[in-house]
C-alpha positions as a printed Julia matrix, in Angstrom:
69×3 Matrix{Float64}:
  -0.3   -0.08   -0.29
   3.31   2.14    0.81
   3.9    2.56   -2.47
   0.43   2.78   -4.36
   0.53   5.52   -1.94
   3.0    7.46   -3.91
   1.86   6.89   -7.09
  -1.64   7.94   -6.53
  -0.56  10.99   -4.28
   1.71  11.05   -7.93
  -0.97  10.99   -9.72
  -3.37  13.78   -7.71
  -1.09  16.35   -7.99
  -2.74  17.09  -11.87
  -5.74  15.34  -11.5
  -6.43  13.78  -14.56
  -9.54  12.08  -15.93
  -9.6    9.07  -13.54
  -8.51  11.49  -10.85
 -12.07   9.68   -8.68
 -10.27   6.15   -9.3
  -7.17   7.26   -7.49
  -9.33   8.91   -4.93
 -10.55   5.7    -4.03
  -7.64   3.76   -4.46
  -6.04   6.59   -2.19
  -8.64   5.52    0.9
  -8.07   2.06   -0.26
  -4.3    1.95    1.23
  -4.36   4.54    3.5
  -7.57   2.19    5.54
  -4.18  -0.53    4.65
  -2.18   1.28    6.07
  -4.2    2.94    9.12
  -4.45   6.34    8.31
  -7.83   6.66    8.77
  -7.74  10.46    9.17
  -6.26  10.4     6.23
  -8.23   8.13    4.36
 -11.57  10.15    5.61
  -9.87  13.09    4.1
  -9.92  10.81    1.14
 -13.6   10.66    0.86
 -14.93  13.59    1.49
 -13.02  15.01   -1.39
 -14.54  12.11   -3.57
 -18.62  11.95   -2.04
 -18.0   15.67   -2.83
 -16.55  16.26   -6.43
 -17.49  13.38   -7.25
 -21.45  12.57   -5.94
 -22.45  10.56   -9.44
 -19.2    8.3    -8.82
 -21.18   4.85   -8.9
 -19.19   4.28   -5.7
 -19.71   7.34   -3.55
 -22.93   5.89   -1.62
 -19.99   3.44   -0.23
 -17.29   5.73    0.86
 -20.0    7.68    2.73
 -21.29   4.76    4.52
 -17.17   4.19    5.63
 -17.3    7.58    6.22
 -20.15   7.32    8.59
 -18.27   4.04   10.07
 -15.3    6.2    11.23
 -16.96   9.45   13.02
 -19.08   6.85   14.85
 -15.91   5.34   15.98
């Protein structure tokens, strides 16, 4: 997950057409690394900027899970 996170961050610096997928992947990598606060921030950005993305609903649920811990 560490290496993947580097690549996701690098991609997101220029925010190309796959930004939403990179955000989703980054949130997964952060979760695997136990970096929950950063995972939440990434998911919030995904939901805010891409509300129609198929995984936005599950991202919102995950945000709720994190907040309720």
